[in-house]
XYZ file of C-alpha atoms in Angstrom:
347
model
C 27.812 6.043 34.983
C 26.889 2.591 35.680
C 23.487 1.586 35.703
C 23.797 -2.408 35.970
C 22.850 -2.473 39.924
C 19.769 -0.173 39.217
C 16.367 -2.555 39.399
C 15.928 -5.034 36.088
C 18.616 -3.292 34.137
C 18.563 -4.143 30.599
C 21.218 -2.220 29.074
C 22.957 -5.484 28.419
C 20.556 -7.363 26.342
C 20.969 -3.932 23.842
C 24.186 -3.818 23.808
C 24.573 -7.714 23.336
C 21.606 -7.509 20.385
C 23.124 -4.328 18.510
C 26.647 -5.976 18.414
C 25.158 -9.337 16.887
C 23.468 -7.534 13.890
C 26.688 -5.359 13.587
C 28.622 -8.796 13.236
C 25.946 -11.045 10.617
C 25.299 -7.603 9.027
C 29.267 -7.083 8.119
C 29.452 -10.965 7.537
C 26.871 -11.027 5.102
C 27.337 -7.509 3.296
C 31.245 -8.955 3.053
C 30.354 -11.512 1.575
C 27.892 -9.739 -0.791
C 30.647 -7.697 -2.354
C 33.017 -10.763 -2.461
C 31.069 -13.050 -4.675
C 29.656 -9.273 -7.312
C 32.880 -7.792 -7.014
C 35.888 -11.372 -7.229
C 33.402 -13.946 -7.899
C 30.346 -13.256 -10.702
C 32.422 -9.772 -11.645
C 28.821 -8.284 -11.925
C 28.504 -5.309 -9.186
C 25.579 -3.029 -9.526
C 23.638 -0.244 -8.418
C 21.926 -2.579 -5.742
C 24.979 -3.498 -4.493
C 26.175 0.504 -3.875
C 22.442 1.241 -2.205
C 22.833 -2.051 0.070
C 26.356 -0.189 1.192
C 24.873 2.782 2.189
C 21.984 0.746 4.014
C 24.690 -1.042 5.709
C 26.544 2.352 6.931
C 23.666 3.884 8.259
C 22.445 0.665 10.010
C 25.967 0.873 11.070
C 25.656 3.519 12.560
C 22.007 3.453 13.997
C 23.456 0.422 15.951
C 26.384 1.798 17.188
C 24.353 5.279 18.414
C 22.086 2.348 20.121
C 25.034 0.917 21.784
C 26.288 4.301 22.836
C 22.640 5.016 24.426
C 23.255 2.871 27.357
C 25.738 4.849 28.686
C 23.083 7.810 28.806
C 20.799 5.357 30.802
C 18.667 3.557 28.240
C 17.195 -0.165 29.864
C 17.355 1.898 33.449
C 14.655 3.220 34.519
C 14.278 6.850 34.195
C 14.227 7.812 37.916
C 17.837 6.527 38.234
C 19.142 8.355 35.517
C 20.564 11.927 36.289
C 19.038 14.870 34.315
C 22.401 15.559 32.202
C 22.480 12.000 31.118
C 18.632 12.308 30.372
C 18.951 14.759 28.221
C 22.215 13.307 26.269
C 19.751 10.226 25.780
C 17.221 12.341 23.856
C 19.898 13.923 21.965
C 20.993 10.237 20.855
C 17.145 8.720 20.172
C 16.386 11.824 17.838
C 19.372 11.022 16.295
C 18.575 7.066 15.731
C 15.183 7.893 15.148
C 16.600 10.058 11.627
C 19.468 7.711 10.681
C 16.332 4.967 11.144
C 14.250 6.522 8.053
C 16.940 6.477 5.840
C 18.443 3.506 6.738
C 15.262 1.210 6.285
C 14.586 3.140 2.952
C 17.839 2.258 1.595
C 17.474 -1.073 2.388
C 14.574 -1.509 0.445
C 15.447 0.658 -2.147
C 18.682 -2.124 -2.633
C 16.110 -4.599 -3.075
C 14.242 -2.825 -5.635
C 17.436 -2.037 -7.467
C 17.849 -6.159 -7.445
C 14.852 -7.003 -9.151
C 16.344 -5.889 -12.905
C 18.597 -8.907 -12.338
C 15.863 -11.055 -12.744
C 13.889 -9.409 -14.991
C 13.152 -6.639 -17.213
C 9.353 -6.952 -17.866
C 8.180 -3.575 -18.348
C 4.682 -4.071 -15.970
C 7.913 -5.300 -12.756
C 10.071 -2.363 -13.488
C 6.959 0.315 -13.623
C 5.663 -1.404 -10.415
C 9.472 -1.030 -9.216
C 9.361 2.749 -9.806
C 5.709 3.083 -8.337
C 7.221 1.252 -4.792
C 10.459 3.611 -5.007
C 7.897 6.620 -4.880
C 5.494 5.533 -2.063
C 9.070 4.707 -0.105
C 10.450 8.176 -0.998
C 6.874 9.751 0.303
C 6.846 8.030 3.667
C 10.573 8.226 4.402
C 10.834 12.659 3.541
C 7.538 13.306 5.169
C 8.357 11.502 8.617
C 11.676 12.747 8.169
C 10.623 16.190 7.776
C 7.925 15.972 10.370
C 10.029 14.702 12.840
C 12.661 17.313 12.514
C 9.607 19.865 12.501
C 7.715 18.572 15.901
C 9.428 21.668 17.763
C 9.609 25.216 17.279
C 12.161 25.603 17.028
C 14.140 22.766 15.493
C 16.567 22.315 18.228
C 14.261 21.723 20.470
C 13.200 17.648 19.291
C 16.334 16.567 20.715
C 15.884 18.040 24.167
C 13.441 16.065 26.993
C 9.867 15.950 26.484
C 9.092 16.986 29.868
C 10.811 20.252 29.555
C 9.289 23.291 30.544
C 8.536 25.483 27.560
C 8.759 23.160 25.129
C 6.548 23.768 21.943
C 6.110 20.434 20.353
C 3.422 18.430 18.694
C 3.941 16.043 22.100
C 4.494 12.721 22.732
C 1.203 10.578 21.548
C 1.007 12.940 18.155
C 5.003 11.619 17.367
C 4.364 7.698 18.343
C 1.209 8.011 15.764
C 3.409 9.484 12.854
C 5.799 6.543 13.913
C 2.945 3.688 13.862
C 1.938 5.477 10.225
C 5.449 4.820 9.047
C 5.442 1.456 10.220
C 2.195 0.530 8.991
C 3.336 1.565 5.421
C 6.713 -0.010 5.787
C 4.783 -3.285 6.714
C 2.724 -2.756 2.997
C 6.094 -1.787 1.208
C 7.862 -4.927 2.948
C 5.397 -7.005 2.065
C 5.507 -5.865 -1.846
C 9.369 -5.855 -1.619
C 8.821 -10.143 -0.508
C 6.056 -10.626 -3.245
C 7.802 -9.319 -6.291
C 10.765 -11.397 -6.533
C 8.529 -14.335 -5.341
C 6.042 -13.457 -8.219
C 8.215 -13.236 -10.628
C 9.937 -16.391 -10.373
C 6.594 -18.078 -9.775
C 5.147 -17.279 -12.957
C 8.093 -16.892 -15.252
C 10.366 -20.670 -14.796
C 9.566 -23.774 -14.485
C 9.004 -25.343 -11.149
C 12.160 -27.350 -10.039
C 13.624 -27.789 -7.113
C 15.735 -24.586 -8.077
C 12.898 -23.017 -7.925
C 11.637 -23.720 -5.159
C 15.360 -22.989 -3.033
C 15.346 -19.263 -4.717
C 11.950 -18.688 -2.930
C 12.525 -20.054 -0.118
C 15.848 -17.880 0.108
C 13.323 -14.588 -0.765
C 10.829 -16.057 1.800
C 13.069 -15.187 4.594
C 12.087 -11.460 3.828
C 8.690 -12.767 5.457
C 10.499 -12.367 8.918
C 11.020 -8.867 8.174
C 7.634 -8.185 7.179
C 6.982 -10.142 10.837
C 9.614 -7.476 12.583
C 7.308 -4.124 11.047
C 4.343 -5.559 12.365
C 5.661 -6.400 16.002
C 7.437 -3.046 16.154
C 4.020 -1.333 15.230
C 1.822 -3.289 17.699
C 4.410 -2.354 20.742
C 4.183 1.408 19.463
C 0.205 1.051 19.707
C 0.250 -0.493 23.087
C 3.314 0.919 24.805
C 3.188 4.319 26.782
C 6.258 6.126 25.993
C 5.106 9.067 27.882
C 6.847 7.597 30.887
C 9.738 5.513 31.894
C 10.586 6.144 28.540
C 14.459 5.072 28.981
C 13.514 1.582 30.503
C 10.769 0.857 27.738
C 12.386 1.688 24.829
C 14.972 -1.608 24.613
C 11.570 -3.072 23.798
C 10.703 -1.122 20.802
C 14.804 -0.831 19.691
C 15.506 -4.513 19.439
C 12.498 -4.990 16.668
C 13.726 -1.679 15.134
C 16.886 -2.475 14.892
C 15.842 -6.059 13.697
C 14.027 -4.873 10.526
C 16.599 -2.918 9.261
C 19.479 -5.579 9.784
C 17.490 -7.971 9.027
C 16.095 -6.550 5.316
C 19.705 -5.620 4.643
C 20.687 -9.440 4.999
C 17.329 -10.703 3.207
C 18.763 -8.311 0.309
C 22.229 -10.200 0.337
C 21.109 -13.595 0.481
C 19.936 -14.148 -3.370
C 23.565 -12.700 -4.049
C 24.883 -15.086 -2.110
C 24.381 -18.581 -4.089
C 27.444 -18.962 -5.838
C 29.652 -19.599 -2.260
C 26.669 -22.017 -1.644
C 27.247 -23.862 -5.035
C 30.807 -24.058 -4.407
C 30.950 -25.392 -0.950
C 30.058 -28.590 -1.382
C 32.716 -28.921 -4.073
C 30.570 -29.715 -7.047
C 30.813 -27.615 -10.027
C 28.427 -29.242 -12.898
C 28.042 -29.256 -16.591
C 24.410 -29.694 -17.309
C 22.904 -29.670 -20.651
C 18.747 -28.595 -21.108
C 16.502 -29.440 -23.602
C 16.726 -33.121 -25.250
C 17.499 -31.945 -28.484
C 20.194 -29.697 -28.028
C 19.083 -26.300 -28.087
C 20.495 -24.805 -25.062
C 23.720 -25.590 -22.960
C 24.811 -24.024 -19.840
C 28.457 -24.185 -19.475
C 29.401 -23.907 -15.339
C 33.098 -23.096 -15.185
C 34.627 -22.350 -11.586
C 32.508 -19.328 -9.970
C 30.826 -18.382 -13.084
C 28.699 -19.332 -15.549
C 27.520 -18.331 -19.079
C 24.072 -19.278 -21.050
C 25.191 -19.636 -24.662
C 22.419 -20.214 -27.178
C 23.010 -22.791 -30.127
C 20.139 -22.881 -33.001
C 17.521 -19.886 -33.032
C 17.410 -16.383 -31.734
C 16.316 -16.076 -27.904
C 12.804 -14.098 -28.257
C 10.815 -14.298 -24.914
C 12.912 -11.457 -23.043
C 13.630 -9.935 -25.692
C 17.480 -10.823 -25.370
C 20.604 -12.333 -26.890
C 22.943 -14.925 -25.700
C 25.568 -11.708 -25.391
C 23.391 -9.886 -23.123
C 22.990 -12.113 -20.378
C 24.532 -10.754 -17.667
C 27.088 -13.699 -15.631
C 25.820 -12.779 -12.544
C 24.185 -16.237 -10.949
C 20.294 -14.891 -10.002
C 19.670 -13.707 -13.427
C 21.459 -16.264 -15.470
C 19.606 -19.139 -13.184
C 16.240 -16.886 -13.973
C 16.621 -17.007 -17.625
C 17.809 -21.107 -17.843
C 14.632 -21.587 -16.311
C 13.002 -19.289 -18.522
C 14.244 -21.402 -21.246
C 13.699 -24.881 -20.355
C 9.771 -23.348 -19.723
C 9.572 -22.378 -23.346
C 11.524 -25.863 -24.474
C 9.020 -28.012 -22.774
C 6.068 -26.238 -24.079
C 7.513 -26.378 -27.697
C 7.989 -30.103 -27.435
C 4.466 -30.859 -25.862
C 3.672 -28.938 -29.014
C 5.542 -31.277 -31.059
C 4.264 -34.664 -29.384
C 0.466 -32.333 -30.211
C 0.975 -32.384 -33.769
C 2.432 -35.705 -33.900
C -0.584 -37.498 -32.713
């Protein structure tokens, strides 16, 4: 059925939104898997969880897109009862594939951070954010799957006669608890990275570009808490098909949106050869470390004395571009302080 003459239709702007993320999200995962798996040869765990984010926010959009012909941005008194119900088949289904999908997404981000670093007090912190995202993601899973007795009956109209379910207002305040932790977890996910870089290199203009790439996670963080304060204000309870475009395009803007904040820091080896410059740079004044940039990849090789400050060898830096960058910087930190050290002692 076609709902485009019913009054302020907005079945379009959905299906216009959910096809953009489909596109930047493909573009950018693509890319993602070019430069770990042709470019820097270094794919990883983070890059197999930021897959299966991508699938399932694949599929969340394309389950949104298919909503429209059931009547969602119409209102709901122009929508005929067998096409109501199909459209509460589909939004319990999106609202499940949702969970999951935003927890893999962060989950690839966590799995990112070893890249950078392995301090023990990030990767315990790591494992402490993978819990808390494990806790909130089964339990509003589980509860929303459990709102009816029986099961089968979340997917069928609120309204319908019979129905045995926790209702309406108890299900939007599960929701708002999920986002409200998903806006603490997001905001953890941006501050890690962020952290680490801050207090572990030097500040450079490098520097500075890597967290402004991570920064963009902020408009994610931005996404959970506009999402939440529409779930808060918004009354479901009716009209339900017409006001839900609202709440969809911020949902389906954090997930795409986190996925692509995930791919970015991946992504700065196409944006070092683009302009055409591939560079040779030598650190430290008196020779001790070189950084040899050949084509797409790059190696740290170490010329005088053992590397001690991560605990690693020449050999076991990785040639993937975040990490490598990371531990240069790293390095030119602990050369500068050695020679203020020097210039000390000399006076």
């Amino acid at each position: 059925m076609d709902f485009n003459d019913t009054p302020n239709y907005r079945g379009h702007t959905e299906i216009g939104l959910s096809a953009w993320l489909i596109g930047f999200s493909t573009l950018f995962y693509g890319l993602r898997l070019v430069v770990r798996v042709s470019m820097t040869k270094s794919p990883g765990l983070d890059d197999g969880i930021a897959g299966i984010a991508y699938l399932l926010l694949l599929t969340h959009s394309i389950i949104d897109i298919h909503s429209v012909s059931f009547g969602s941005g119409a209102h709901m008194d122009t929508i005929p009862e067998d096409l109501a119900s199909k459209f509460f088949v589909s939004l319990g289904i999106e609202t499940l594939i949702y969970f999951w999908a935003v927890a893999m997404v962060r989950f690839a981000i966590l799995a990112f951070l070893p890249r950078l670093t392995q301090d023990k007090s990030i990767i315990w912190i790591s494992w402490t954010v993978a819990v808390v995202i494990i806790a909130q993601t089964v339990t509003a899973f589980v509860y929303r799957l459990t709102e009816c007795t029986p099961a089968i009956d979340v997917f069928k109209p609120p309204k319908t006669p019979g129905l045995q379910c926790v209702g309406v207002a108890a299900n939007n305040m599960m929701l708002v608890g999920h986002g409200v932790a998903g806006i603490v977890i997001d905001a953890a996910l941006l501050l890690l990275p962020i952290w680490v870089i801050w207090s572990k290199m030097m500040w450079s203009r490098k520097t500075l570009q890597i967290i402004m790439i991570l920064s963009v996670g902020m408009f994610a963080v931005v996404t959970g808490i506009i999402r939440v304060v529409l779930m808060r204000t918004m009354d479901f309870s009716n009209d339900i098909t017409y006001k839900m475009p609202s709440l969809g395009i911020w949902t389906n803007l954090e997930g795409h949106v986190g996925l692509w904040c995930g791919c970015f820091p991946a992504l700065q080896p196409l944006l070092r050869i683009m302009p055409g410059k591939i560079r040779r740079s030598t650190t430290n004044s008196n020779g001790n470390y070189t950084t040899f940039k050949q084509g797409t990849q790059s190696r740290l090789s170490r010329v005088n004395e053992g590397y001690h400050r991560t605990g690693s060898s020449a050999g076991d830096v990785d040639n993937d571009s975040q990490r490598e960058l990371f531990l240069l910087e790293m390095l030119k930190t602990d050369a500068t302080k050695r020679d203020r050290g020097r210039d000390v002692s000399a006076a």
